[in-house]
Coordinates of C-alpha atoms in Angstrom, one line a residue:
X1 CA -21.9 51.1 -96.1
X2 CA -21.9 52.4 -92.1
X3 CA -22.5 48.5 -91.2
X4 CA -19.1 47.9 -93.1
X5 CA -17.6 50.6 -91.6
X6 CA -19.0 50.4 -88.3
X7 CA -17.2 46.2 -88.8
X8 CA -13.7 47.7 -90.0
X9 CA -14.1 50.2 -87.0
X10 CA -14.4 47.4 -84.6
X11 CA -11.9 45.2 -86.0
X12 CA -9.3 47.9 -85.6
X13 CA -10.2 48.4 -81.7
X14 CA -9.9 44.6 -81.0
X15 CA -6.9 44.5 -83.1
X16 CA -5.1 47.9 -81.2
X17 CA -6.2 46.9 -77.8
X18 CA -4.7 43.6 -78.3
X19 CA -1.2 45.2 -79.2
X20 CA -1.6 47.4 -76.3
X21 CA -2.5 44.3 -73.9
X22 CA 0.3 42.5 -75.4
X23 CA 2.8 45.6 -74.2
X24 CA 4.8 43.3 -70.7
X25 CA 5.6 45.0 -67.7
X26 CA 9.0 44.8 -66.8
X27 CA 10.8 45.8 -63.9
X28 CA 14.9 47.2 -64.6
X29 CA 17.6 48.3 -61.7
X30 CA 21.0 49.5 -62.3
X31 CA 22.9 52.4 -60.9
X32 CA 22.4 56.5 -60.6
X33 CA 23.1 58.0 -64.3
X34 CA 25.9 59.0 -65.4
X35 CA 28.1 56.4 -67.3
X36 CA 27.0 53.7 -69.8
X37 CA 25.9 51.5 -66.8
X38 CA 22.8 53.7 -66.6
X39 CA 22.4 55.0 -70.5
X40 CA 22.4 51.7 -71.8
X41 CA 19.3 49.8 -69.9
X42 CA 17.9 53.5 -69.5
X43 CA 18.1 53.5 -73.8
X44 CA 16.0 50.2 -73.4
X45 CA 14.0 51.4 -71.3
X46 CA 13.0 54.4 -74.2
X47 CA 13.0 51.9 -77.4
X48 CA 11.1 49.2 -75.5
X49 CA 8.3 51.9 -74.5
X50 CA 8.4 53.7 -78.2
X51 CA 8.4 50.5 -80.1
X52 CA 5.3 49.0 -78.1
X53 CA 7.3 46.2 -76.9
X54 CA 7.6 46.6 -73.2
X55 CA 6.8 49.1 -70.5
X56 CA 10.1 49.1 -68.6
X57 CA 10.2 50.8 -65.1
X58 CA 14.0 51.5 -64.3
X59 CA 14.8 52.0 -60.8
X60 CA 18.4 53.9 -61.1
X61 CA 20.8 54.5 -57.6
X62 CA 20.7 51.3 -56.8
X63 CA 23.5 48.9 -55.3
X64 CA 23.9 46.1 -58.1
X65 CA 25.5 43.4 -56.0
X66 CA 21.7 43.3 -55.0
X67 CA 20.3 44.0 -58.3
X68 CA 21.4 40.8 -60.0
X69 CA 20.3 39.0 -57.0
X70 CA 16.9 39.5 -57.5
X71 CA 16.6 39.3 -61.2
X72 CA 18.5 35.8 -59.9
X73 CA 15.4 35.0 -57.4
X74 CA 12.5 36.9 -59.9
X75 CA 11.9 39.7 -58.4
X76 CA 13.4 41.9 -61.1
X77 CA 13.4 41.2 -64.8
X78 CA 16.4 43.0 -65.7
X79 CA 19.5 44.7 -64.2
X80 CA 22.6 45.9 -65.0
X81 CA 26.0 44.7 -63.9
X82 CA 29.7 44.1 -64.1
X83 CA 30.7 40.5 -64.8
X84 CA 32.7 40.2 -61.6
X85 CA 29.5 40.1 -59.4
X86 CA 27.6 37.1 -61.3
X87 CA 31.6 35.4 -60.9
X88 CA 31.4 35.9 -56.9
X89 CA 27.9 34.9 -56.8
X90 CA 28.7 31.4 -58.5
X91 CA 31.1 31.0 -55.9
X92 CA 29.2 32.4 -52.7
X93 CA 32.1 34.8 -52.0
X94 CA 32.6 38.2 -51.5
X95 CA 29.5 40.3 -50.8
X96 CA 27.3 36.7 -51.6
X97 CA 29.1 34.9 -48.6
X98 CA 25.9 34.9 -47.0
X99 CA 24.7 32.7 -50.1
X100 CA 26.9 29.6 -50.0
X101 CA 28.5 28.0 -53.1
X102 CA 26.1 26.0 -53.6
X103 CA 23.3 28.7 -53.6
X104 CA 25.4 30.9 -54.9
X105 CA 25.8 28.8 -57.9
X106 CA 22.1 27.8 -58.1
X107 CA 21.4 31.6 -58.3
X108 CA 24.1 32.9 -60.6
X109 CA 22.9 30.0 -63.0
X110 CA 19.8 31.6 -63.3
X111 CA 21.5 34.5 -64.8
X112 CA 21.8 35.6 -68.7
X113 CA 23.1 38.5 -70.4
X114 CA 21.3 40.2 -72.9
X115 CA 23.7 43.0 -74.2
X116 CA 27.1 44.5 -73.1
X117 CA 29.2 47.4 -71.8
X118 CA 32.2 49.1 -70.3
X119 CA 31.2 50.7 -67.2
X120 CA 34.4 52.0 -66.3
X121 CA 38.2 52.7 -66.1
X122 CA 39.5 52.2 -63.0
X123 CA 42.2 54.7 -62.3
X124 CA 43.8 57.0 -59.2
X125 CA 43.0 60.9 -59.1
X126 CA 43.2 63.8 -56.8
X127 CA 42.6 67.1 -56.3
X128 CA 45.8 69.3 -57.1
X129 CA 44.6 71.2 -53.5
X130 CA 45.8 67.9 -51.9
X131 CA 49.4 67.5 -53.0
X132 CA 48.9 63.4 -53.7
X133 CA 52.4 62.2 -54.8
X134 CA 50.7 59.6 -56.9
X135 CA 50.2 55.7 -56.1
X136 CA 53.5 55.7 -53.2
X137 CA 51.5 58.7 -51.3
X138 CA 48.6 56.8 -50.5
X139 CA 49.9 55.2 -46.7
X140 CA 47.3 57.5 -44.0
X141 CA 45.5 58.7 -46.8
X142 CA 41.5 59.2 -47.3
X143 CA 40.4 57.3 -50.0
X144 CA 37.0 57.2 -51.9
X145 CA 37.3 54.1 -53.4
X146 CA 33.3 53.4 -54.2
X147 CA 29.4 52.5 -52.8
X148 CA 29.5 50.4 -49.4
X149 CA 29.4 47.2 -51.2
X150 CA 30.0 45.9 -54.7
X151 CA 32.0 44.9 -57.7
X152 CA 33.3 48.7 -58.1
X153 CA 34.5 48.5 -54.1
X154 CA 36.4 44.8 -54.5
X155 CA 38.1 46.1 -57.7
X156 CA 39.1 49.0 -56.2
X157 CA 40.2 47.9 -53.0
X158 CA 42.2 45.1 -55.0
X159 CA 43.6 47.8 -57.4
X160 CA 44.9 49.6 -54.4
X161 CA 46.3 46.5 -52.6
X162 CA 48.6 45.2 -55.7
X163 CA 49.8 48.4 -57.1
X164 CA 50.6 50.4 -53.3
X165 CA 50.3 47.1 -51.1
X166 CA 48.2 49.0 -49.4
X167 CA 45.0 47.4 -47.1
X168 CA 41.4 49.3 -46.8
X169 CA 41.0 49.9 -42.9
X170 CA 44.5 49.1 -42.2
X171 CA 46.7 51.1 -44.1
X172 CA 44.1 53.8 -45.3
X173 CA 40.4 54.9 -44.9
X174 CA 38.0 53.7 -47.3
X175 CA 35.3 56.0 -48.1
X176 CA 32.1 54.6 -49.5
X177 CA 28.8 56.5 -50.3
X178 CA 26.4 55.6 -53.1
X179 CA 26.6 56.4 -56.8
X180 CA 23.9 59.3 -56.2
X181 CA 26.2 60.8 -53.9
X182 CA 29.9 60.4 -55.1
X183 CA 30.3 64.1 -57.1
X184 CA 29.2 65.3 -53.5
X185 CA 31.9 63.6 -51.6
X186 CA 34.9 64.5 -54.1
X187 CA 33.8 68.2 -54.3
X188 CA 33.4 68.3 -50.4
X189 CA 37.4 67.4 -50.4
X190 CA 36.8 65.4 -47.4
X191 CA 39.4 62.3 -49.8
X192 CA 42.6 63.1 -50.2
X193 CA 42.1 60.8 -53.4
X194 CA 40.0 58.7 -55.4
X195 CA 40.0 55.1 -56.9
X196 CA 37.1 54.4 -59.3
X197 CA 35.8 53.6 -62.8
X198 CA 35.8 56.5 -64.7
X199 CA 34.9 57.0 -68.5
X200 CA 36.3 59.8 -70.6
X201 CA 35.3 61.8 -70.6
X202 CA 32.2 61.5 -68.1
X203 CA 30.1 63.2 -66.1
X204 CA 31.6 62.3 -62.9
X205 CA 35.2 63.7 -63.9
X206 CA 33.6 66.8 -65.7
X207 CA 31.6 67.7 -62.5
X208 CA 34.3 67.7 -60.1
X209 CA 36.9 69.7 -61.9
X210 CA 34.0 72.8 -61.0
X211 CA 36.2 72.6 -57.6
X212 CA 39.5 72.6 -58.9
X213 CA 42.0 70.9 -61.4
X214 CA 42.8 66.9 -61.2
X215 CA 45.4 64.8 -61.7
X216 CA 45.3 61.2 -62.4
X217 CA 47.8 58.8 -62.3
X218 CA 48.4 55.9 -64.8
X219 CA 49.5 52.6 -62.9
X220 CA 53.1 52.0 -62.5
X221 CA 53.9 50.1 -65.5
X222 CA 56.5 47.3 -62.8
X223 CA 53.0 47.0 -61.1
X224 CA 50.9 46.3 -64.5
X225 CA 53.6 43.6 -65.8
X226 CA 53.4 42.1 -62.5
X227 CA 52.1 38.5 -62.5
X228 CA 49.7 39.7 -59.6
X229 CA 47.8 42.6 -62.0
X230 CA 48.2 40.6 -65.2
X231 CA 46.6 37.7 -63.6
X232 CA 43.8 39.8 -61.4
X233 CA 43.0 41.7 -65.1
X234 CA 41.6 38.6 -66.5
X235 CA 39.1 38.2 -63.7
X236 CA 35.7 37.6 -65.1
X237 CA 34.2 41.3 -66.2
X238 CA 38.0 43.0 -66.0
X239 CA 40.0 43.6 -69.3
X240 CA 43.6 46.2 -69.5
X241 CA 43.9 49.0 -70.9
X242 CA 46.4 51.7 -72.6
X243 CA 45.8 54.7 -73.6
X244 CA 48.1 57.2 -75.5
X245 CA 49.1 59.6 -72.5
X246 CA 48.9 62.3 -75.2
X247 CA 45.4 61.9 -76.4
X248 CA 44.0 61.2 -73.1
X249 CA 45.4 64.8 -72.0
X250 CA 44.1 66.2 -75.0
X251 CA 40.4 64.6 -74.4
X252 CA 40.2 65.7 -71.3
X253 CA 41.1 69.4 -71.7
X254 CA 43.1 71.6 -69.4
X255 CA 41.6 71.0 -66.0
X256 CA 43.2 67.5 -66.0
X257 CA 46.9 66.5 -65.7
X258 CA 48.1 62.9 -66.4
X259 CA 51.0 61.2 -65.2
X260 CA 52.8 58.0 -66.8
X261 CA 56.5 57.3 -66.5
X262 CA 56.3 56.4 -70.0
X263 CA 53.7 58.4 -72.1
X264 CA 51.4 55.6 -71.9
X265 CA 48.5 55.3 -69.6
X266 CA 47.9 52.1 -68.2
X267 CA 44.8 50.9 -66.3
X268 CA 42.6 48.3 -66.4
X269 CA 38.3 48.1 -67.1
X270 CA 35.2 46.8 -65.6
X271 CA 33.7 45.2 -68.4
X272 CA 29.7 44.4 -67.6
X273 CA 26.1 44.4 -69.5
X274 CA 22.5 43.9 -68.6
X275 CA 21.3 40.3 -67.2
X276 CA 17.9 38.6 -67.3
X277 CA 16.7 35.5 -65.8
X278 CA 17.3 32.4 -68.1
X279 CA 13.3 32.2 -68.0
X280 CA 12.4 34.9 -69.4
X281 CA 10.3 34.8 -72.5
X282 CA 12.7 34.2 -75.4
X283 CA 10.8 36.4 -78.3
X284 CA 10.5 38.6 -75.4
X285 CA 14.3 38.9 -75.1
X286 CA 14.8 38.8 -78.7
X287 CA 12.2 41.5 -79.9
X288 CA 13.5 44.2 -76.4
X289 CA 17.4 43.6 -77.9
X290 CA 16.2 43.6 -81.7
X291 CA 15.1 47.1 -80.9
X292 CA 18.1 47.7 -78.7
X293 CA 21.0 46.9 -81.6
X294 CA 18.9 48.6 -84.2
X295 CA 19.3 51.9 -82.5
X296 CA 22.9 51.4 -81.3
X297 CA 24.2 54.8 -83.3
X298 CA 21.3 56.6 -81.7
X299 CA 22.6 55.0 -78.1
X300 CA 26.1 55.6 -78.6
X301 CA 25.3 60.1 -79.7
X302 CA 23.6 60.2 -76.5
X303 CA 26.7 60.5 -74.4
X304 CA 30.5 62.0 -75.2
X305 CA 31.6 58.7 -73.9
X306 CA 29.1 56.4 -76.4
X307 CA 31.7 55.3 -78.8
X308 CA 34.2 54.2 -76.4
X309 CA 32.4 51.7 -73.8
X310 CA 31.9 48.5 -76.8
X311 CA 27.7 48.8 -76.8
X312 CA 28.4 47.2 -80.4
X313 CA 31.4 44.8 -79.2
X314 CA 28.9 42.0 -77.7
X315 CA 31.8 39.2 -76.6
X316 CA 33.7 41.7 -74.9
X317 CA 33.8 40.5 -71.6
X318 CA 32.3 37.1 -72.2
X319 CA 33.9 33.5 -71.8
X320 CA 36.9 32.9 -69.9
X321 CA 36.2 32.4 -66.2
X322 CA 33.0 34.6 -66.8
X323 CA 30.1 32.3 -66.0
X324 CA 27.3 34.4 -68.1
X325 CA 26.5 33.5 -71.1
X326 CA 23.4 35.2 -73.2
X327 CA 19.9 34.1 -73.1
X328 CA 19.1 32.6 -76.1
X329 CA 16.4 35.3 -77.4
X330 CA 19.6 37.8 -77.2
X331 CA 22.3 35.8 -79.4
X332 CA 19.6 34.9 -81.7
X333 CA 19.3 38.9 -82.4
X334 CA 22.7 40.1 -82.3
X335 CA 23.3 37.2 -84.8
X336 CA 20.8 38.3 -86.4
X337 CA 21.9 41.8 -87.0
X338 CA 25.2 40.2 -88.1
X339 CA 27.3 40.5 -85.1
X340 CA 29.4 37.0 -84.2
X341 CA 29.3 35.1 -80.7
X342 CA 31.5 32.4 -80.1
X343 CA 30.3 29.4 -79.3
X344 CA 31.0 29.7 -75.8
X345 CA 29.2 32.8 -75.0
X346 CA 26.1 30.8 -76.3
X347 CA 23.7 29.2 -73.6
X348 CA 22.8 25.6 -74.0

């Protein structure tokens, strides 16, 4: 009887200690929390650990346009990012100029996604304090317009360009400061306004009314017809947007004002997910985002925002000019779960 038991003792150890040595390591980057950019691979990070699948050690703050470069060269196994920067990559433009097309493209290639999300709406806002006439007032002007370098910067820059005609350097000062440090800079009231992704509500635009009421502006609607916006909103990783002017105000509560010729609120998002190298391990990939889309509804109460930034909606975002498509071990579990990917979001 003990010999049995002392067998069925053993057999358990070998059989535990081989579940625990078949928990990975993986290494994850994406940006300070705050928005669905850090929630979503931070969620992973939790289910992965819980579910004995993967120990995941997420370094947040950091500057993506960097991130996806070394999940592109194996130094990181995962990292958040908007679609745009994978895009410039592929091309060796931008903040990969250094790169060259050609390595550019080699890297980007190496690139999957695994899962997807809205990491922002980009819109213009100010302190009342400041008196900001809107997008025309914005010639002289201080404007925080992201982190030193990128896709949230080149949208932002762009945004301002085509809707004032306005150049960062030339006809304003850009201010850039990390994620980490943003709700610093907008409280300190050292920009007269502010250009970024914002989510509503988030935590960014909740923390800064502590200082004093906002207004944000929708874009002029002559400026989102034009052929320059409606082309630049189908950039890889950029999608519009319109909002009910009414129900936005209403979200946001009484320390915000909106303002829309129209009643319509017009902007346009950053549209972005988590990448992984096309090499890594595809029941890896599939059993980290197996665990990922069965707890969606636990993901999306975790934040005010988690209904409204598509963490179900997996081909927003995908196809098109986007060069990403999803590692295999990914579309084989969102399938699974019932979700549809076109063909063309499906790597070969």
């Amino acid at each position: 009887m003990f010999k049995n038991i002392l067998i069925g003792t053993l057999a358990s150890l070998v059989l535990l200690s081989g579940a625990v040595n078949a928990q990975v390591n993986l290494t994850a980057e994406t940006a300070s929390p705050g928005g669905a950019t850090h929630l979503s691979p931070a969620h992973m990070t939790e289910i992965a650990g819980t579910k004995g699948i993967a120990n995941i050690q997420l370094a947040d703050g950091q500057t993506l346009t960097n991130s996806i470069q070394n999940v592109a060269e194996g130094k990181t196994d995962i990292a958040a990012t908007p679609y745009i920067l994978p895009f410039l990559m592929s091309r060796g433009v931008g903040p990969y100029g250094s790169l060259g097309k050609e390595k550019g493209a080699e890297l980007a290639g190496n690139l999957r996604a695994i899962n997807p999300f809205t990491l922002g709406i980009f819109l213009l806002y100010a302190y009342d304090a400041k008196n900001i006439g809107g997008w025309d007032d914005l010639k002289g002007r201080k404007i925080y317009n992201g982190p030193p370098r990128g896709g949230a910067l080149t949208n932002a820059r762009s945004m301002i360009q085509i809707v004032a005609g306005l150049k960062d350097g030339e006809d304003y000062e850009g201010l850039q400061v990390n994620w980490g440090q943003g709700t610093t800079l907008v409280t300190s009231g050292e920009p007269d306004a502010i250009v970024l992704p914002e989510l509503f509500p988030g935590s960014r635009l909740t923390s800064v009314t502590a200082a004093g009421k906002m207004t944000g502006w929708s874009m002029p609607k002559a400026a989102y017809d034009s052929e320059a916006m409606q082309k630049y909103m189908q950039a890889p990783g950029s999608a519009p947007v319109t909002m009910d002017l009414a129900t936005l105000q209403e979200t946001m509560g009484d320390d915000w004002t909106f303002k829309s010729e129209d009643g319509t609120f017009r902007a346009f998002a950053t549209i972005g997910g988590n990448v992984v190298h096309k090499d890594m391990d595809e029941q890896l990939v599939y059993n980290l985002v197996s665990a990922y889309i069965e707890t969606l509804d636990e993901l999306m109460a975790k934040a005010p925002y988690g209904k409204t930034v598509g963490f179900d909606v997996p081909m927003q975002g995908m196809c098109g000019k986007n060069p990403i498509k999803y590692h295999p071990g990914a579309s084989r579990a969102w399938i699974d779960a019932g979700f549809k990917l076109d063909e063309c979001a499906l790597a070969k």
